XYZ file of C-alpha atoms in Angstrom:
558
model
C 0.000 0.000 0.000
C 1.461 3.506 -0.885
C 2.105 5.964 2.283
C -1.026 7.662 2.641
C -3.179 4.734 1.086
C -4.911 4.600 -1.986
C -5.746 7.672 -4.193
C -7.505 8.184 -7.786
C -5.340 9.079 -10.475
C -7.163 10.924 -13.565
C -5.337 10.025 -17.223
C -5.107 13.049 -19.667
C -7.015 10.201 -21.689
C -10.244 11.357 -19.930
C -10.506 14.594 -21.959
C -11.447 12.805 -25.181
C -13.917 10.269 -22.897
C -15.880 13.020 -21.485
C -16.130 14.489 -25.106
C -13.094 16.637 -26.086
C -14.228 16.028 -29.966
C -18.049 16.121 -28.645
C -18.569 19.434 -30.129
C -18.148 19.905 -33.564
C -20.140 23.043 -34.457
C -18.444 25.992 -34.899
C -21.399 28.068 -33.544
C -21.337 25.396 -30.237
C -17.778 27.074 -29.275
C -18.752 30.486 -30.287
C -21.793 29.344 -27.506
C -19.598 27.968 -24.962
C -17.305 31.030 -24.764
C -20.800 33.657 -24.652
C -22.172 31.115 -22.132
C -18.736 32.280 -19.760
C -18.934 35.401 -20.288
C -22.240 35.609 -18.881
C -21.484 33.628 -16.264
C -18.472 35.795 -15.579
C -20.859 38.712 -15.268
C -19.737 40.431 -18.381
C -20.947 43.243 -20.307
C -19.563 43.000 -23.357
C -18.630 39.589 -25.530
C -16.560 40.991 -28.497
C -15.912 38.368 -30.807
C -13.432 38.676 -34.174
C -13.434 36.037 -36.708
C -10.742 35.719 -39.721
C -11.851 33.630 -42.451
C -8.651 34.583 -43.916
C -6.616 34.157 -41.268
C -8.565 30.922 -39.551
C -8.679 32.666 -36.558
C -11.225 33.009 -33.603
C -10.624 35.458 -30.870
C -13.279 36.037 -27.748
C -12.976 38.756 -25.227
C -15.002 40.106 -22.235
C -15.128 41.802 -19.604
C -15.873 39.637 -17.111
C -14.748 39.588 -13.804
C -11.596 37.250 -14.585
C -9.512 35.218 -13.366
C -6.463 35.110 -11.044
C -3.984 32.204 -11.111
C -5.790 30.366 -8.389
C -8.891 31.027 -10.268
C -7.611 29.487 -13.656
C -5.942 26.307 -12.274
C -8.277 25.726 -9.691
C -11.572 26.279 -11.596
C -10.857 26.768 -15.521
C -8.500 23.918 -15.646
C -10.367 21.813 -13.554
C -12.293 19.730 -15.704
C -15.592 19.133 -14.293
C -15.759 22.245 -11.769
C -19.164 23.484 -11.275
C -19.694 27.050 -10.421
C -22.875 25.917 -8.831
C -20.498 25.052 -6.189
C -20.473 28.789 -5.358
C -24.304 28.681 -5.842
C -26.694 28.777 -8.953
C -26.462 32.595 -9.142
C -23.263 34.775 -9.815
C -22.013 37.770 -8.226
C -23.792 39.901 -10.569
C -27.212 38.246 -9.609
C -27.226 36.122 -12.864
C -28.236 32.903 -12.787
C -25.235 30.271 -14.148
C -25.819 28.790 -17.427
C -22.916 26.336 -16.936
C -23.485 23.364 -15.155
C -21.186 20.161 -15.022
C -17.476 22.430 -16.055
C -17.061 20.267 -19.599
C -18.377 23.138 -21.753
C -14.466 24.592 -21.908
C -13.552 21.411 -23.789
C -15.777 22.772 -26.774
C -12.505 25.391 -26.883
C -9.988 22.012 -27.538
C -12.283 20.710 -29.854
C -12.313 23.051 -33.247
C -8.440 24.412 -33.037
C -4.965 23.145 -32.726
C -3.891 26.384 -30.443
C -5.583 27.458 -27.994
C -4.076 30.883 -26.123
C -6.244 32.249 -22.446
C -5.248 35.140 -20.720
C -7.470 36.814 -18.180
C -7.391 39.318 -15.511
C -8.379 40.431 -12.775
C -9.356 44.194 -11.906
C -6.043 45.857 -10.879
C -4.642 42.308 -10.915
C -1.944 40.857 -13.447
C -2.848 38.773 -16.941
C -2.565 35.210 -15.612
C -3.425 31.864 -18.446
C -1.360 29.603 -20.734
C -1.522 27.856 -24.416
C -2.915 24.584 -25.078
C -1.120 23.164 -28.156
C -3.535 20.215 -29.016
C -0.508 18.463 -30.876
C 0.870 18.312 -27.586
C -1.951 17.153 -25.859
C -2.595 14.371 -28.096
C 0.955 13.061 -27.642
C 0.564 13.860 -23.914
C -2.604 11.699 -24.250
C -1.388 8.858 -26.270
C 1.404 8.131 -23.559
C -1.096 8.297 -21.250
C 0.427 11.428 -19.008
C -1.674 12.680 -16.090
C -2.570 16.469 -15.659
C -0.164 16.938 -13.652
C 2.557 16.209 -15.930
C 0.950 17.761 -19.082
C 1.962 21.760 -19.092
C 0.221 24.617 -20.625
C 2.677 26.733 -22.737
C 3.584 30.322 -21.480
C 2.149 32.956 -22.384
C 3.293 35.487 -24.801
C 1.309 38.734 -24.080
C 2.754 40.864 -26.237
C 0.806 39.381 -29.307
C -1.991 40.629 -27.675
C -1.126 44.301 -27.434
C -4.088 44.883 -29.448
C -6.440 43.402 -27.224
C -5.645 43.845 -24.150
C -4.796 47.732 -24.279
C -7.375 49.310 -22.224
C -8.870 46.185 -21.100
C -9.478 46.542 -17.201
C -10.713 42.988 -16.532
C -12.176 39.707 -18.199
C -11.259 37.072 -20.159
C -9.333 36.752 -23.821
C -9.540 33.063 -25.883
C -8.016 32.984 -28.935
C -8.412 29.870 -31.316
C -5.623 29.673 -34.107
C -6.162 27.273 -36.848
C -9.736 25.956 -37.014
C -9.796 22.699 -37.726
C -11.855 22.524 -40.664
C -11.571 26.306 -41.330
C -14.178 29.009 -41.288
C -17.073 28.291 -43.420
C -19.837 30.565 -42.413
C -20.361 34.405 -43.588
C -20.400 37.325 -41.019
C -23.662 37.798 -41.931
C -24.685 33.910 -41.073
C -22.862 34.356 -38.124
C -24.626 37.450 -37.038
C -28.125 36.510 -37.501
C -27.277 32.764 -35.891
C -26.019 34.817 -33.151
C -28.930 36.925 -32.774
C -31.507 34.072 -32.945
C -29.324 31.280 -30.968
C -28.325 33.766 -27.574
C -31.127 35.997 -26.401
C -29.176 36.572 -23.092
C -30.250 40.268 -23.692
C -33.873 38.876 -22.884
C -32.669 38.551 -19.003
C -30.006 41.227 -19.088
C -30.753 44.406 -21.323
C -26.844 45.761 -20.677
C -25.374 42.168 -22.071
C -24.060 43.007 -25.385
C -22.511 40.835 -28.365
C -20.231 42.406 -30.776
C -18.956 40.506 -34.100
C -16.040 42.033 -35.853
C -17.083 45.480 -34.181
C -20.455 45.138 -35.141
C -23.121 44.936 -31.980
C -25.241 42.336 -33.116
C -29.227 43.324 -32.085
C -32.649 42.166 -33.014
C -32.421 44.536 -36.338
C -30.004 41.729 -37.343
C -33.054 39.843 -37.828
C -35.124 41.965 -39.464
C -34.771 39.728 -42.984
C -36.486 37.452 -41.416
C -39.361 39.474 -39.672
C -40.116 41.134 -43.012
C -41.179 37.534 -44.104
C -43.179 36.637 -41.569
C -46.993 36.491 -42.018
C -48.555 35.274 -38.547
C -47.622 35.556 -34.548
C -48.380 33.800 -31.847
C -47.560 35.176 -28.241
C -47.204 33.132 -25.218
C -47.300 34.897 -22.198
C -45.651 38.231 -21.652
C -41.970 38.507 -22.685
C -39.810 41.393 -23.070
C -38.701 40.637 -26.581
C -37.339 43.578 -28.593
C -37.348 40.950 -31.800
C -40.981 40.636 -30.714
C -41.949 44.196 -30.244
C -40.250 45.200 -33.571
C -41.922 42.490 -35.598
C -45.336 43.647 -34.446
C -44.763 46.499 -36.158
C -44.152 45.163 -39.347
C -46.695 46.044 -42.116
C -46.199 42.568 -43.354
C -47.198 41.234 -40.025
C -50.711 40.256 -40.947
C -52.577 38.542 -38.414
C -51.260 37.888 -34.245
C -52.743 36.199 -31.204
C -52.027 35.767 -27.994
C -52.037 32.964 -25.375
C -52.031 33.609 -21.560
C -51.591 30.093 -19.502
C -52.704 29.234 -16.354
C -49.415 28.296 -14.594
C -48.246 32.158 -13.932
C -46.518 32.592 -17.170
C -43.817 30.048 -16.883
C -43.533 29.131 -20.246
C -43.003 32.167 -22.246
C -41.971 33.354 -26.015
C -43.709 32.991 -29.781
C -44.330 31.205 -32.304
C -44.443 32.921 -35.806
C -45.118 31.656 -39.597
C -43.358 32.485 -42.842
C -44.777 33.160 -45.588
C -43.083 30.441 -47.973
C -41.088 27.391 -46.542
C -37.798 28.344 -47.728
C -37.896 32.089 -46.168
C -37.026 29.709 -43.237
C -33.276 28.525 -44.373
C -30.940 30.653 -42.903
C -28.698 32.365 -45.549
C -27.837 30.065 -48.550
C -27.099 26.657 -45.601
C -29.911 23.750 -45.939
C -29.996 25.149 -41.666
C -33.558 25.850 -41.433
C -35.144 27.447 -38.071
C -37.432 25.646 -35.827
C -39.419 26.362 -32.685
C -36.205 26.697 -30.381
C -36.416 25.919 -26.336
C -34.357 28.692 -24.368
C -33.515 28.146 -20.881
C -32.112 31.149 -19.137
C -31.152 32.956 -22.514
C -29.097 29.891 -23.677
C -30.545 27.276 -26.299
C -30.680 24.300 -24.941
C -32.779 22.526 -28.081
C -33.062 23.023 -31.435
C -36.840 22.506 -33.268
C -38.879 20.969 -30.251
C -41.482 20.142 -32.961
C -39.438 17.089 -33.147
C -40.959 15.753 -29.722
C -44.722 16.592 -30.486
C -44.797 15.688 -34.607
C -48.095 16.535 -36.172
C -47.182 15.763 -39.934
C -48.845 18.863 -41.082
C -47.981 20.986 -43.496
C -47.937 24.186 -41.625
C -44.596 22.970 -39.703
C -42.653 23.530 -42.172
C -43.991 27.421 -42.299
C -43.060 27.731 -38.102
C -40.249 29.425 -36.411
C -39.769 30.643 -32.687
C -38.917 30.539 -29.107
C -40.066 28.708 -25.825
C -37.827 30.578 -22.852
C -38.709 28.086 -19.828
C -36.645 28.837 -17.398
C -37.833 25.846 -15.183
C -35.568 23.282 -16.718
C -32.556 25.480 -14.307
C -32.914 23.854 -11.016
C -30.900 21.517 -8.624
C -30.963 19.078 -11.275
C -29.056 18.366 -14.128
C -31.823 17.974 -16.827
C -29.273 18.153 -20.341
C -27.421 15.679 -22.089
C -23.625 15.851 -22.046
C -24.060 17.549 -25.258
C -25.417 20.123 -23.560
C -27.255 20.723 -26.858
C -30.695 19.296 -25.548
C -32.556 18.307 -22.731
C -32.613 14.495 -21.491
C -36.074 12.916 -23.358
C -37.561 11.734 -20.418
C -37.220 14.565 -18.148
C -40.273 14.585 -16.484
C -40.519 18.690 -16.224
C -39.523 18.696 -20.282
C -42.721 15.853 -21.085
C -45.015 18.313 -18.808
C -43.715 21.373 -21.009
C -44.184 19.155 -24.557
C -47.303 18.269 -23.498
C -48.585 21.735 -22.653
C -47.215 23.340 -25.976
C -49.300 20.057 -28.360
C -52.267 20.149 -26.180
C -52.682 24.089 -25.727
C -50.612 25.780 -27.956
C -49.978 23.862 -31.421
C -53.304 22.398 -31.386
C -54.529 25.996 -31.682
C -52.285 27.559 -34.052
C -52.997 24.895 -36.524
C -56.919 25.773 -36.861
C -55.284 29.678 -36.760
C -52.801 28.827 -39.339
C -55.413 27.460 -42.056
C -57.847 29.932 -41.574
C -55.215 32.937 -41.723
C -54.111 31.569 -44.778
C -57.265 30.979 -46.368
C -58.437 34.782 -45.609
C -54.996 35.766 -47.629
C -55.433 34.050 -50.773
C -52.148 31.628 -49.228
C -52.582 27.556 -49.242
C -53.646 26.263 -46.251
C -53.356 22.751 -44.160
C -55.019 20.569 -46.867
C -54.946 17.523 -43.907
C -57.877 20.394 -41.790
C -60.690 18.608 -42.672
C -63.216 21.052 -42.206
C -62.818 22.200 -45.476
C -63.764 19.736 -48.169
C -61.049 18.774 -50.866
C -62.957 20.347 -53.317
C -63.403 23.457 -51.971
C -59.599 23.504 -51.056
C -58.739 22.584 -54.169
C -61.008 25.332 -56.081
C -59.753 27.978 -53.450
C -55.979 27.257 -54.710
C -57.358 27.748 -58.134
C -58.630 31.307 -56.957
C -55.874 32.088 -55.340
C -53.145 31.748 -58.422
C -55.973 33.312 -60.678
C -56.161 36.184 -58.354
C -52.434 36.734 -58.560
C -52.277 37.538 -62.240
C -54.610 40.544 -61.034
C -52.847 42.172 -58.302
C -51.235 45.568 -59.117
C -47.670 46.600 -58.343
C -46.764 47.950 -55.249
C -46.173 50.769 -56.307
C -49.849 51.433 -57.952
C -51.914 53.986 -56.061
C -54.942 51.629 -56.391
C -53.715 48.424 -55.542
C -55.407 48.432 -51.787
C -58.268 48.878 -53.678
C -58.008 46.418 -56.118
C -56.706 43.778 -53.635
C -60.030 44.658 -51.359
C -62.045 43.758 -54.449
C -60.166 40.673 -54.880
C -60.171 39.395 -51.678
C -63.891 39.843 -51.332
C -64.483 37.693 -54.793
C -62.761 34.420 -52.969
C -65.959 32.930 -50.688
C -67.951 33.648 -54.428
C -65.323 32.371 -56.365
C -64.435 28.978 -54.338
C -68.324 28.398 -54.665
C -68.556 29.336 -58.444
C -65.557 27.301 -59.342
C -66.105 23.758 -57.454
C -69.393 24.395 -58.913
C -68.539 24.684 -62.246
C -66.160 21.990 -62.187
C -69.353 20.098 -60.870
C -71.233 20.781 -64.454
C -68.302 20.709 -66.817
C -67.726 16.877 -65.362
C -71.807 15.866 -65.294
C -72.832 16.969 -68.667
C -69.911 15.799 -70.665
C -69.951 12.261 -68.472
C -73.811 12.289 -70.190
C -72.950 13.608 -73.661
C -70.558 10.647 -73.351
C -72.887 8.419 -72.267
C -75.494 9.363 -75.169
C -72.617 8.951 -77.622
C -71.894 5.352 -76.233
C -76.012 4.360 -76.089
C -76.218 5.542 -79.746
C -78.984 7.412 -78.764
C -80.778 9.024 -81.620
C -81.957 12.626 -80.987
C -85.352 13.788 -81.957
C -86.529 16.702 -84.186
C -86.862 19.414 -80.663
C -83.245 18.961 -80.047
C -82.200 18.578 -83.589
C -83.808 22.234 -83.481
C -82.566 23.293 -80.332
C -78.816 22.288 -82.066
C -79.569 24.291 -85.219
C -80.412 27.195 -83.315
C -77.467 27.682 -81.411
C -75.627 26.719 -84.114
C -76.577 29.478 -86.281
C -75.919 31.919 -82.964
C -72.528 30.743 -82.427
C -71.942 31.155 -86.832
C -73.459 34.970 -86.190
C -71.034 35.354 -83.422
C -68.043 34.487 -85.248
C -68.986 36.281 -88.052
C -68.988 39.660 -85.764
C -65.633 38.872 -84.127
C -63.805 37.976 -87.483
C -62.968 34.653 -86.138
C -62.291 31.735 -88.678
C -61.092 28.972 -86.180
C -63.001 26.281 -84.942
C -64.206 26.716 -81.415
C -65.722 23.669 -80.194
C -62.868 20.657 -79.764
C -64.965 18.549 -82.274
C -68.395 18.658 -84.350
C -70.232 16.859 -81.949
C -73.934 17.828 -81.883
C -73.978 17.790 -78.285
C -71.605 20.178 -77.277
C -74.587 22.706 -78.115
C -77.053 20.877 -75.777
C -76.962 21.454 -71.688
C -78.325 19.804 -68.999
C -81.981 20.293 -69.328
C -81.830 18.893 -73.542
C -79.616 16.015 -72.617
C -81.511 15.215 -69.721
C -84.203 14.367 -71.784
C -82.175 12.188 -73.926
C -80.790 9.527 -71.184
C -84.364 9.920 -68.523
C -87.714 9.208 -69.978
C -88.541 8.558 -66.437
C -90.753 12.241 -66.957
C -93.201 10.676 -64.426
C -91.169 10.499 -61.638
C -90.435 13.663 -59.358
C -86.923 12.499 -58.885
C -85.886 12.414 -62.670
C -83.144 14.152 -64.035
C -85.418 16.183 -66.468
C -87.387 17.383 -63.278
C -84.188 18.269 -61.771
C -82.782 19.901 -65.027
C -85.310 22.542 -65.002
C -85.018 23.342 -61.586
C -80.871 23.836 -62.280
C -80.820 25.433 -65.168
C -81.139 28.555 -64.470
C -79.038 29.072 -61.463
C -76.396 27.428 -64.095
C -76.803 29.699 -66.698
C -76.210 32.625 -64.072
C -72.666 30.300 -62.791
C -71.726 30.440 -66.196
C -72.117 33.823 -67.124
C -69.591 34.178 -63.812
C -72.559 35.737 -61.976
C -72.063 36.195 -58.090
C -75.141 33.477 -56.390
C -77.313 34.608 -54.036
C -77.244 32.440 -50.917
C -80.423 30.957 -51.430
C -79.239 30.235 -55.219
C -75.859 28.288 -53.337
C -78.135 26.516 -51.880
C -80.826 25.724 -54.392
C -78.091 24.606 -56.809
C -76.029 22.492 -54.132
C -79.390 20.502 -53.488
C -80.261 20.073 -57.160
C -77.073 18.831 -58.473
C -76.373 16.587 -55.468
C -79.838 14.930 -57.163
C -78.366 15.182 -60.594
C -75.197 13.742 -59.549
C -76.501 10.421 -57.855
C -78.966 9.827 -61.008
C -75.682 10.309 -63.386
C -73.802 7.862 -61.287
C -76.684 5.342 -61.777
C -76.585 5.705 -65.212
C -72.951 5.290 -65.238
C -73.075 2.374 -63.492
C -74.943 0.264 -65.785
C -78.637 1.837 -66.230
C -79.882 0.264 -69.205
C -77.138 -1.426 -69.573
C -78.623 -3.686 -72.380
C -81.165 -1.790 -73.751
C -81.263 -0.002 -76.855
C -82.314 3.706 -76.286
C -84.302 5.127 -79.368
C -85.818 8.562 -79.824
């Protein structure tokens, strides 16, 4: 037995177990080294990125670190400042939990260089050459023999002139290089770390550039519909409310004192939600304490309609922080099972989603947009003819810049309830009376002298009315007599059943003229919507019987 007895003895080995190469997003680091700086009670995260150069460099001004502070907590792999207590000196409440998050900073360079200070104190920190840690690793060295490099401060002059207190990281050499645009990296920023939600006076500068919810504005200007849940002091929010694109909002107040807070808003096209020119698209993100802590929580409550793939937005639930440790060791989600999570999931499908897809449909619908074709309160046919309307309508809308197109648009929109009607309907007669001209045609049924006359006289019309408009084409798809007959004519030809109130000639008469009014694009009474809808649901059943075999075998002569 040594002197002393026994005693655990930690292998450098451990770094890549507990996930040195866990975190392979860029943006994750970028994260990690925000998520410090808050916890450091900074107010100001300046980050510079070199595309160029392949260079990262974070700085804040945090409260720092002495020497104890940085070997006894920074390089102490698994240190918890929740040790200390789950808020920090500057009455923020710690985002970082189990003390892994700093090997994000090994994972996505091969040099890593930390300097902080104190205020009034001296730069204290060391280089992490990962060359030399994975040699240090493979012959299986223990901390205690693995040294940081020294510092050399004076490449730093830059940074740290005028720099009172905080925290410098600088990342040399990316790993697989710098991909992303400024501007990707700004509005990712923006959208991914909404500390400024808790803190107003927590800023985030990129490349000198604060980055604020007018970094998102792209994104606002394409959205169509909002959803509010509970109160939150969201300047993203307030500015988007007063976008003139913004048409339709609502707002949803639970019961459990406003817990769950944030929005849910919908694009107006699916690809307005890719970010930049990535295949990243935005989801409903879950927030906890500022930080995102999942991506898209749609993913837990699926509902395989159409309108997710319109939704972006926030949850901020600041329940998940407690005594317990309720994320993966990702940190990039929340453990499944997590009984407070399931109670939140359920809450946002039962109360929340449920809702907004009835909202969604309708709010499209009223805008001349396709809705949620799987809302089955709308029939297919009147979805279907609604569509129609709505790329009909298109070809008639004015240019913004027109002095009458509010006007025009008004006149538009208040054609659609008409105009879904009048289509479907239409459809309705163009399918009927050719099925029966076909069915006539098949019977060989001859046509008496009253039709024969009724054909001649529109015949001779339709002559006269070429005549007039100088027209020498043919009109009519082929010479077929009975393109010039409608309902009530060919009625007669298929039904002799004259003495039966249910015939189609009874019904014929009763539709025709409500179908000569349809197709001179006439706008129906109500009581003509409804006259016609009963009629030809009686005309359609007796054309289905003859379809199906009426007469099969019996000559029909007139």
């Amino acid at each position: 037995m040594p002197e002393g007895g026994f005693s655990f003895e930690i292998s450098l080995s451990i770094l890549n177990h507990l996930g040195r190469n866990l975190y392979r997003s860029f943006i994750t680091v970028i994260g990690e080294a925000i998520s410090n700086a808050w916890d450091a009670d900074a107010k100001n995260v300046y980050i510079y990125v070199s595309k160029e150069n392949n260079y990262l460099l974070i700085k804040d001004d945090g409260i720092g670190m002495a020497s104890e502070d940085f070997q006894n907590k920074f390089l102490k792999i698994g240190y918890s400042k929740r040790i200390e207590g789950a808020i920090s000196p500057g009455n923020r409440p710690y985002i970082g939990r189990k003390g892994i998050g700093k090997l994000a900073l090994m994972s996505c360079a091969e040099k890593i260089t930390i300097i902080s200070k104190k205020l009034n104190g001296d730069y204290v920190g060391g280089i992490i050459d990962n060359s030399g840690l994975d040699e240090a690793i493979t012959n299986d060295l223990t901390p205690g023999e693995y040294l940081l490099g020294e510092l050399e401060l004076d490449a730093f002059s830059a940074y740290t002139k005028d720099h009172k207190q905080g925290t410098i990281i600088y990342l040399e050499d990316i790993k697989e290089g710098i991909h992303n645009s400024l501007d990707f990296l700004e509005k990712i920023i923006a959208l991914y770390f909404r500390f400024s939600l808790i803190d107003e006076e927590f800023r985030i500068i990129l490349n000198d550039h604060p980055i604020t919810y007018k970094t998102l504005d792209e994104l606002a200007l394409k959205t169509q519909f909002l959803w509010e849940i509970n109160d939150i002091n969201d300047p993203y929010l307030l500015g988007l409310k007063e976008k003139e694109n913004l048409k339709e909002k609502r707002k949803f107040l639970s019961k459990d004192n406003g817990t769950v807070k944030g929005f849910i808003a919908s694009v107006e096209k699916p690809r307005d939600l890719k970010i930049i020119t990535t295949d990243e698209k935005l989801g409903i993100d879950l927030f906890v304490n500022g930080r995102l802590r999942e991506r898209n929580i749609l993913k837990h409550i699926p509902t395989a309609r159409v309108v997710e793939n319109y939704l972006y937005g926030q949850i901020h639930f600041d329940e998940l922080n407690d005594d317990k440790d309720r994320f993966t060791s990702s940190r990039e989600s929340v453990v499944a099972d997590d009984p407070i999570y399931e109670k939140l999931l359920y809450y946002l499908n039962a109360d929340i989603i449920s809702e907004i897809l009835n909202d969604w449909d309708k709010w499209r619908i009223k805008y001349r947009k396709d809705g949620d074709p799987e809302n089955t309160s709308i029939t297919a046919k009147e979805r279907k003819a609604g569509e129609l309307y709505n790329i009909v309508a298109e070809d008639y809308i004015l240019s913004e810049d027109s002095e009458n197109r509010n006007k025009i648009d008004n006149w538009i929109g208040s054609l659609g309830a008409d105009a879904i009607y009048n289509f479907s309907s239409y459809a309705d007669c163009f399918v009927s009376e050719n099925l029966i001209r076909k069915f006539i045609e098949e019977k060989n049924i001859q046509l008496p002298k009253e039709v024969n006359e009724e054909i001649n006289k529109w015949k001779s019309n339709e002559n006269k009315n070429k005549i007039n408009g100088n027209i020498n084409i043919e009109i009519r798809q082929n010479n077929s007599e009975l393109s010039y007959l409608d309902m009530q004519y060919l009625a007669k030809l298929v039904d002799r059943q004259s003495s039966n109130q249910n015939c189609l000639p009874t019904d014929s008469k009763e539709y025709r003229p409500i179908r000569d009014a349809l197709m001179h694009t006439a706008l129906l009474s109500q009581e003509a919507k409804i006259k016609l809808s009963s009629v030809f649901n009686n005309i359609k059943g007796r054309v289905k019987t003859l379809l199906s075999g009426y007469n099969r075998n019996k000559k029909i002569n007139k």
